[in-house]
């Protein structure tokens, strides 16, 4: 599966390293995932772009019991790949908040429905996302 052509790879290399890419670029490996937005990005069936993906994850987060008694504010940064089939894979926490919050976010991402896959040159491709999920502490109400 070809994901990025040589020109885009060269541009990405230049941006990532600050070193001009003057050597000839070889063909990317079959399991290469492009992190640079190209072609058409994957999206949920309901649409909404990146904001829609973030919203869908937030809606699927089940707050851990500990968070009800010791809530904290913060963000969990989660990365995952939408495969060429539209399936979510490779879910990992890039920057965590607390283990219980991190686990809740991973489980929420794994519950996402199948995506419409991203496309490059009208062919489905894998694409990686990193999404911040915000937690806001709410004190327990006194009854």
PDB file of C-alpha atoms in Angstrom:
ATOM      1  CA  UNK A   1       0.000   0.000   0.000  1.00  0.00           C
ATOM      2  CA  UNK A   2       1.496   3.336  -1.019  1.00  0.00           C
ATOM      3  CA  UNK A   3       0.666   6.073   1.434  1.00  0.00           C
ATOM      4  CA  UNK A   4       2.922   9.029   0.678  1.00  0.00           C
ATOM      5  CA  UNK A   5       4.781   9.818  -2.482  1.00  0.00           C
ATOM      6  CA  UNK A   6       8.441  10.822  -2.507  1.00  0.00           C
ATOM      7  CA  UNK A   7       7.780  14.566  -2.596  1.00  0.00           C
ATOM      8  CA  UNK A   8       5.634  14.484   0.516  1.00  0.00           C
ATOM      9  CA  UNK A   9       8.134  12.213   2.279  1.00  0.00           C
ATOM     10  CA  UNK A  10      10.923  14.624   1.409  1.00  0.00           C
ATOM     11  CA  UNK A  11       8.896  17.565   2.715  1.00  0.00           C
ATOM     12  CA  UNK A  12       8.047  15.693   5.898  1.00  0.00           C
ATOM     13  CA  UNK A  13      11.717  14.770   6.414  1.00  0.00           C
ATOM     14  CA  UNK A  14      12.736  18.396   5.968  1.00  0.00           C
ATOM     15  CA  UNK A  15      10.107  19.604   8.437  1.00  0.00           C
ATOM     16  CA  UNK A  16      10.859  16.906  10.998  1.00  0.00           C
ATOM     17  CA  UNK A  17      14.650  17.170  10.962  1.00  0.00           C
ATOM     18  CA  UNK A  18      15.471  20.606   9.585  1.00  0.00           C
ATOM     19  CA  UNK A  19      17.906  18.893   7.203  1.00  0.00           C
ATOM     20  CA  UNK A  20      17.335  19.311   3.481  1.00  0.00           C
ATOM     21  CA  UNK A  21      16.393  16.002   1.885  1.00  0.00           C
ATOM     22  CA  UNK A  22      18.593  15.855  -1.190  1.00  0.00           C
ATOM     23  CA  UNK A  23      19.062  12.085  -1.408  1.00  0.00           C
ATOM     24  CA  UNK A  24      16.760  10.004  -3.535  1.00  0.00           C
ATOM     25  CA  UNK A  25      13.774   8.826  -1.503  1.00  0.00           C
ATOM     26  CA  UNK A  26      13.087   5.113  -1.557  1.00  0.00           C
ATOM     27  CA  UNK A  27       9.635   3.590  -1.574  1.00  0.00           C
ATOM     28  CA  UNK A  28       8.015   3.603   1.925  1.00  0.00           C
ATOM     29  CA  UNK A  29       7.570   0.212   3.616  1.00  0.00           C
ATOM     30  CA  UNK A  30       4.189  -1.503   3.366  1.00  0.00           C
ATOM     31  CA  UNK A  31       3.272  -0.804   6.994  1.00  0.00           C
ATOM     32  CA  UNK A  32       4.289   2.869   6.827  1.00  0.00           C
ATOM     33  CA  UNK A  33       1.718   5.233   8.323  1.00  0.00           C
ATOM     34  CA  UNK A  34       1.685   8.841   7.162  1.00  0.00           C
ATOM     35  CA  UNK A  35       1.333  11.432   9.931  1.00  0.00           C
ATOM     36  CA  UNK A  36       1.112  14.404   7.590  1.00  0.00           C
ATOM     37  CA  UNK A  37      -2.426  15.326   6.499  1.00  0.00           C
ATOM     38  CA  UNK A  38      -2.691  14.365   2.849  1.00  0.00           C
ATOM     39  CA  UNK A  39      -5.535  13.464   0.555  1.00  0.00           C
ATOM     40  CA  UNK A  40      -8.771  12.924   2.448  1.00  0.00           C
ATOM     41  CA  UNK A  41      -8.563  12.355   6.189  1.00  0.00           C
ATOM     42  CA  UNK A  42     -10.552   9.559   7.859  1.00  0.00           C
ATOM     43  CA  UNK A  43     -13.802  10.554   9.498  1.00  0.00           C
ATOM     44  CA  UNK A  44     -16.549   9.024  11.547  1.00  0.00           C
ATOM     45  CA  UNK A  45     -19.720   8.011   9.736  1.00  0.00           C
ATOM     46  CA  UNK A  46     -21.443  10.893  11.558  1.00  0.00           C
ATOM     47  CA  UNK A  47     -18.825  13.374  10.268  1.00  0.00           C
ATOM     48  CA  UNK A  48     -17.639  16.320  12.329  1.00  0.00           C
ATOM     49  CA  UNK A  49     -13.928  16.170  11.546  1.00  0.00           C
ATOM     50  CA  UNK A  50     -11.397  16.208  14.374  1.00  0.00           C
ATOM     51  CA  UNK A  51     -13.887  17.879  16.734  1.00  0.00           C
ATOM     52  CA  UNK A  52     -16.375  15.089  16.007  1.00  0.00           C
ATOM     53  CA  UNK A  53     -13.768  12.440  16.827  1.00  0.00           C
ATOM     54  CA  UNK A  54     -12.869  14.167  20.086  1.00  0.00           C
ATOM     55  CA  UNK A  55     -16.569  14.493  20.983  1.00  0.00           C
ATOM     56  CA  UNK A  56     -17.191  10.808  20.196  1.00  0.00           C
ATOM     57  CA  UNK A  57     -14.340   9.771  22.500  1.00  0.00           C
ATOM     58  CA  UNK A  58     -15.567  12.090  25.308  1.00  0.00           C
ATOM     59  CA  UNK A  59     -19.063  10.601  25.032  1.00  0.00           C
ATOM     60  CA  UNK A  60     -17.672   7.074  25.423  1.00  0.00           C
ATOM     61  CA  UNK A  61     -15.472   7.785  28.446  1.00  0.00           C
ATOM     62  CA  UNK A  62     -16.740   6.041  31.561  1.00  0.00           C
ATOM     63  CA  UNK A  63     -15.330   7.931  34.511  1.00  0.00           C
ATOM     64  CA  UNK A  64     -13.470   5.660  36.919  1.00  0.00           C
ATOM     65  CA  UNK A  65     -14.898   5.305  40.455  1.00  0.00           C
ATOM     66  CA  UNK A  66     -11.781   6.859  41.962  1.00  0.00           C
ATOM     67  CA  UNK A  67     -12.349  10.001  39.879  1.00  0.00           C
ATOM     68  CA  UNK A  68     -15.651  10.580  41.682  1.00  0.00           C
ATOM     69  CA  UNK A  69     -13.883  10.826  45.053  1.00  0.00           C
ATOM     70  CA  UNK A  70     -10.543  12.323  43.970  1.00  0.00           C
ATOM     71  CA  UNK A  71     -11.273  14.183  40.723  1.00  0.00           C
ATOM     72  CA  UNK A  72      -8.521  16.101  38.947  1.00  0.00           C
ATOM     73  CA  UNK A  73      -8.361  18.494  36.023  1.00  0.00           C
ATOM     74  CA  UNK A  74      -6.173  17.736  33.073  1.00  0.00           C
ATOM     75  CA  UNK A  75      -5.761  16.216  29.638  1.00  0.00           C
ATOM     76  CA  UNK A  76      -4.971  12.758  28.370  1.00  0.00           C
ATOM     77  CA  UNK A  77      -3.339  12.652  24.937  1.00  0.00           C
ATOM     78  CA  UNK A  78      -4.218   9.465  23.079  1.00  0.00           C
ATOM     79  CA  UNK A  79      -2.865   8.317  19.734  1.00  0.00           C
ATOM     80  CA  UNK A  80      -4.424   5.712  17.462  1.00  0.00           C
ATOM     81  CA  UNK A  81      -4.409   4.638  13.846  1.00  0.00           C
ATOM     82  CA  UNK A  82      -7.416   4.375  11.578  1.00  0.00           C
ATOM     83  CA  UNK A  83      -6.539   1.485   9.269  1.00  0.00           C
ATOM     84  CA  UNK A  84      -7.303   1.446   5.554  1.00  0.00           C
ATOM     85  CA  UNK A  85     -10.331  -0.688   6.484  1.00  0.00           C
ATOM     86  CA  UNK A  86     -11.643   2.034   8.824  1.00  0.00           C
ATOM     87  CA  UNK A  87     -10.922   0.008  11.972  1.00  0.00           C
ATOM     88  CA  UNK A  88      -9.222   1.621  14.977  1.00  0.00           C
ATOM     89  CA  UNK A  89      -5.916   0.038  16.012  1.00  0.00           C
ATOM     90  CA  UNK A  90      -2.744   0.808  17.943  1.00  0.00           C
ATOM     91  CA  UNK A  91      -4.374   2.813  20.742  1.00  0.00           C
ATOM     92  CA  UNK A  92      -1.722   4.283  23.071  1.00  0.00           C
ATOM     93  CA  UNK A  93      -1.484   7.046  25.632  1.00  0.00           C
ATOM     94  CA  UNK A  94       1.082   9.659  24.616  1.00  0.00           C
ATOM     95  CA  UNK A  95       0.724  11.788  27.748  1.00  0.00           C
ATOM     96  CA  UNK A  96      -1.324  10.499  30.632  1.00  0.00           C
ATOM     97  CA  UNK A  97      -3.058  12.085  33.587  1.00  0.00           C
ATOM     98  CA  UNK A  98      -3.475   9.210  36.026  1.00  0.00           C
ATOM     99  CA  UNK A  99      -3.694   5.458  35.302  1.00  0.00           C
ATOM    100  CA  UNK A 100      -7.460   5.258  35.876  1.00  0.00           C
ATOM    101  CA  UNK A 101      -8.136   8.199  33.550  1.00  0.00           C
ATOM    102  CA  UNK A 102      -5.712   6.833  30.933  1.00  0.00           C
ATOM    103  CA  UNK A 103      -7.435   3.424  30.957  1.00  0.00           C
ATOM    104  CA  UNK A 104     -10.859   5.065  30.582  1.00  0.00           C
ATOM    105  CA  UNK A 105      -9.662   6.967  27.476  1.00  0.00           C
ATOM    106  CA  UNK A 106      -8.110   3.859  25.877  1.00  0.00           C
ATOM    107  CA  UNK A 107     -11.351   1.935  26.416  1.00  0.00           C
ATOM    108  CA  UNK A 108     -13.383   4.819  24.940  1.00  0.00           C
ATOM    109  CA  UNK A 109     -11.236   4.959  21.790  1.00  0.00           C
ATOM    110  CA  UNK A 110     -11.567   1.188  21.344  1.00  0.00           C
ATOM    111  CA  UNK A 111     -15.368   1.629  21.401  1.00  0.00           C
ATOM    112  CA  UNK A 112     -15.355   4.059  18.461  1.00  0.00           C
ATOM    113  CA  UNK A 113     -17.360   2.882  15.465  1.00  0.00           C
ATOM    114  CA  UNK A 114     -15.701   2.088  12.156  1.00  0.00           C
ATOM    115  CA  UNK A 115     -14.446   5.163  10.300  1.00  0.00           C
ATOM    116  CA  UNK A 116     -14.683   6.088   6.655  1.00  0.00           C
ATOM    117  CA  UNK A 117     -11.002   5.522   5.852  1.00  0.00           C
ATOM    118  CA  UNK A 118      -8.642   8.237   4.714  1.00  0.00           C
ATOM    119  CA  UNK A 119      -7.722   8.275   1.042  1.00  0.00           C
ATOM    120  CA  UNK A 120      -4.664   9.157  -0.975  1.00  0.00           C
ATOM    121  CA  UNK A 121      -4.976   9.014  -4.770  1.00  0.00           C
ATOM    122  CA  UNK A 122      -8.480   7.554  -4.260  1.00  0.00           C
ATOM    123  CA  UNK A 123      -7.060   4.539  -2.394  1.00  0.00           C
ATOM    124  CA  UNK A 124      -7.815   3.847   1.300  1.00  0.00           C
ATOM    125  CA  UNK A 125      -4.809   4.451   3.564  1.00  0.00           C
ATOM    126  CA  UNK A 126      -3.956   4.215   7.262  1.00  0.00           C
ATOM    127  CA  UNK A 127      -3.786   7.466   9.186  1.00  0.00           C
ATOM    128  CA  UNK A 128      -2.721   8.253  12.765  1.00  0.00           C
ATOM    129  CA  UNK A 129      -4.400  10.725  15.088  1.00  0.00           C
ATOM    130  CA  UNK A 130      -3.352  12.199  18.417  1.00  0.00           C
ATOM    131  CA  UNK A 131      -6.321  13.626  20.292  1.00  0.00           C
ATOM    132  CA  UNK A 132      -6.407  15.475  23.633  1.00  0.00           C
ATOM    133  CA  UNK A 133      -9.233  14.458  25.961  1.00  0.00           C
ATOM    134  CA  UNK A 134      -9.996  16.993  28.703  1.00  0.00           C
ATOM    135  CA  UNK A 135     -11.151  16.081  32.201  1.00  0.00           C
ATOM    136  CA  UNK A 136     -12.678  18.681  34.518  1.00  0.00           C
ATOM    137  CA  UNK A 137     -13.037  17.989  38.207  1.00  0.00           C
ATOM    138  CA  UNK A 138     -16.526  18.459  39.573  1.00  0.00           C
ATOM    139  CA  UNK A 139     -16.953  18.374  43.329  1.00  0.00           C
ATOM    140  CA  UNK A 140     -19.511  15.924  44.683  1.00  0.00           C
ATOM    141  CA  UNK A 141     -22.753  17.718  45.507  1.00  0.00           C
ATOM    142  CA  UNK A 142     -23.798  17.641  49.140  1.00  0.00           C
ATOM    143  CA  UNK A 143     -27.164  16.100  49.797  1.00  0.00           C
TER     144      UNK A 143
END
